[in-house]
CSV table of C-alpha atoms in Angstrom, one decimal:
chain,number,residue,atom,x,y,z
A,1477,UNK,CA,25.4,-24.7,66.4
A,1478,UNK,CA,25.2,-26.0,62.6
A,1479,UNK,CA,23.7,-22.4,62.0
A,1480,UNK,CA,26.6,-20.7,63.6
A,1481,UNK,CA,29.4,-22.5,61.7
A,1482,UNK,CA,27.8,-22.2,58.5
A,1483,UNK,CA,27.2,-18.6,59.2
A,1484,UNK,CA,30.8,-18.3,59.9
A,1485,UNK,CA,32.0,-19.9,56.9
A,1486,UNK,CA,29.9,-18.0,54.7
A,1487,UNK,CA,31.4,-14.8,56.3
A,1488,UNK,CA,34.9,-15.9,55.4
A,1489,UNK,CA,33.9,-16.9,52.2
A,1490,UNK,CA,33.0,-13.1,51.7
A,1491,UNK,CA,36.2,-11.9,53.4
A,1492,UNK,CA,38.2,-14.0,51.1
A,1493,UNK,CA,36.1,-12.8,48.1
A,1494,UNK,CA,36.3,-9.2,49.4
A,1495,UNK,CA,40.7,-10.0,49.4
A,1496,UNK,CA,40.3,-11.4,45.8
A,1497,UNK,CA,39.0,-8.7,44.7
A,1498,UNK,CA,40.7,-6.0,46.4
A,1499,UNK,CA,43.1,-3.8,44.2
A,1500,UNK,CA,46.6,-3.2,45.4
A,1501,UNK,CA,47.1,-0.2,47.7
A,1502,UNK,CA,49.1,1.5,45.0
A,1503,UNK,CA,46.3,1.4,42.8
A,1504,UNK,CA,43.6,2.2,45.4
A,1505,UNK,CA,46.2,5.0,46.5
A,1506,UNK,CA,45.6,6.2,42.1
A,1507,UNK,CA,42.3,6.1,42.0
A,1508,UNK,CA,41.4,7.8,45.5
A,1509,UNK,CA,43.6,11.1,44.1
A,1510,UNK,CA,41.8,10.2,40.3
A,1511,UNK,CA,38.3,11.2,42.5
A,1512,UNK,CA,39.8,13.3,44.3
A,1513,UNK,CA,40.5,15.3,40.7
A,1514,UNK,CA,37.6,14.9,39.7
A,1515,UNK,CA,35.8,16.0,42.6
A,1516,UNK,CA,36.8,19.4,42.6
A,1517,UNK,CA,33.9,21.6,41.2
A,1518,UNK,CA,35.9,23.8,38.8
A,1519,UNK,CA,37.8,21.0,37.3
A,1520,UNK,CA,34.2,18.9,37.5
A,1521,UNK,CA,33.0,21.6,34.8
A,1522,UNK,CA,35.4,21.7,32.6
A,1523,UNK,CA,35.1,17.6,31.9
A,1524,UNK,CA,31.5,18.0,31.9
A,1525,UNK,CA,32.9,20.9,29.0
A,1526,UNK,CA,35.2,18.4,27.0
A,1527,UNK,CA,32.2,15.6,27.2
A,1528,UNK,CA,30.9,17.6,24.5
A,1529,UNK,CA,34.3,17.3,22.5
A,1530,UNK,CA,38.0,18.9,22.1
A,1531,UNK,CA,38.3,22.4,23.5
A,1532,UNK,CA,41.3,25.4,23.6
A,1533,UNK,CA,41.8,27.1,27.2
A,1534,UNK,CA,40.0,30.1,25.6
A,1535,UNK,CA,36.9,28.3,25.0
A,1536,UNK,CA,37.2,26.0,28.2
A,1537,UNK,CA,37.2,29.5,29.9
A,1538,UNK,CA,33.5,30.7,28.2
A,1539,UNK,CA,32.4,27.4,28.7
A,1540,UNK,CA,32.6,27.1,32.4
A,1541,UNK,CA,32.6,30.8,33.3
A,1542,UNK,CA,36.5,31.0,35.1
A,1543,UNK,CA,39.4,33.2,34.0
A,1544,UNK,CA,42.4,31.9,31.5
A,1545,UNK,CA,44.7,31.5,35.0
A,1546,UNK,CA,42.7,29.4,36.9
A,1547,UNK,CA,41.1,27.1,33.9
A,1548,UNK,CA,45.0,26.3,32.8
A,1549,UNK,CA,45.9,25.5,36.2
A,1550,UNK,CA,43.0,22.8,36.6
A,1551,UNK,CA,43.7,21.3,33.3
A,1552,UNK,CA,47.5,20.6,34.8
A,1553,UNK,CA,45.9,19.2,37.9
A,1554,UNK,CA,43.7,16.9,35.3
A,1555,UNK,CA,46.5,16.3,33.0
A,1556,UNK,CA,49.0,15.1,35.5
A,1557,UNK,CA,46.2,12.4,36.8
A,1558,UNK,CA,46.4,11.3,33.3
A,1559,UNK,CA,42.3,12.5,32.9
A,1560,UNK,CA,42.7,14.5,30.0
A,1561,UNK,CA,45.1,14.7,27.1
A,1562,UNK,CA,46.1,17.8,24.9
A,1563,UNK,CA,47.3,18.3,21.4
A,1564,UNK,CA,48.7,21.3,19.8
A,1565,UNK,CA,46.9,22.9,16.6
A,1566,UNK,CA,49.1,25.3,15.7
A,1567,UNK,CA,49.7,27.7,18.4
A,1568,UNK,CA,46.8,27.0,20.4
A,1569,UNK,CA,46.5,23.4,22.6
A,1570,UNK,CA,43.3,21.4,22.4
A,1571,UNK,CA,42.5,19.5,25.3
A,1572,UNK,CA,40.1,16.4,25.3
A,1573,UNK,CA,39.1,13.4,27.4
A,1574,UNK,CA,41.9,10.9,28.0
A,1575,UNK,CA,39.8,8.2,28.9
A,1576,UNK,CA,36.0,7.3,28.1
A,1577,UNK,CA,35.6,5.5,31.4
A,1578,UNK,CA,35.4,9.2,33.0
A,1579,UNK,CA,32.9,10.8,30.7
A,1580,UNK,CA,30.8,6.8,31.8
A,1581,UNK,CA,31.4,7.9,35.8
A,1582,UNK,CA,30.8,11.8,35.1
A,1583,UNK,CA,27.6,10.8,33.5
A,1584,UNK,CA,26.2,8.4,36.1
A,1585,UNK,CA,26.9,10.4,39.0
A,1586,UNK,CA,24.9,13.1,37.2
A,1587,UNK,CA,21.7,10.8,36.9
A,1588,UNK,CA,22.0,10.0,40.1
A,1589,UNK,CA,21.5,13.4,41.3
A,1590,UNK,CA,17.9,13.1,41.5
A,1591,UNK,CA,17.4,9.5,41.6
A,1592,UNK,CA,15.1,8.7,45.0
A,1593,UNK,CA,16.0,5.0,44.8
């Protein structure tokens, strides 16, 4: 019986841990569309493109083999999740990473691609 109560009131410890740390749903409700940004293969390639520094839509477009239409239209999916940032340079706009943290998740998640652990 002491085994069972202890055991109990270790697994509400962990619930009210779990709580603690739990984010608000508004910012789960962010980060679930963030990933779900990111997650899309096209728009995938072009970050793994601007890890490597600031690009134009031109070279964004040689760089991860689309066409002009479809590259701009991922950057504005990207842009208005607040994942990347542009400039302008004269005429042309230079996009770049918005936040570091991404490149840092980006990166893992391609280590782990063959990691047997």
């Amino acid at each position: 019986m002491e085994d069972t109560l202890k055991e109990k009131h270790e697994h509400e410890e962990r619930v009210r841990l779990a709580l603690d740390n739990m984010p608000s749903e508004e910012d789960v409700d962010e980060l679930a569309a963030r990933f779900k940004a990111i997650s899309e293969p096209s728009r995938l390639k072009i970050l793994f493109a601007l890890s490597c520094g600031e690009l134009c839509v031109e070279h964004l477009t040689q760089a991860v083999g689309g066409n002009q239409s479809a590259v701009s239209h991922q950057l504005k999916t990207l842009k208005d999740h607040r994942i990347i940032k542009c400039r302008r340079a004269g005429k042309q706009v230079i996009y770049s990473i918005a936040d570091g943290h991404v490149l840092t998740m980006i990166s893992v998640a391609k280590e782990h691609l063959n990691c047997n652990d």
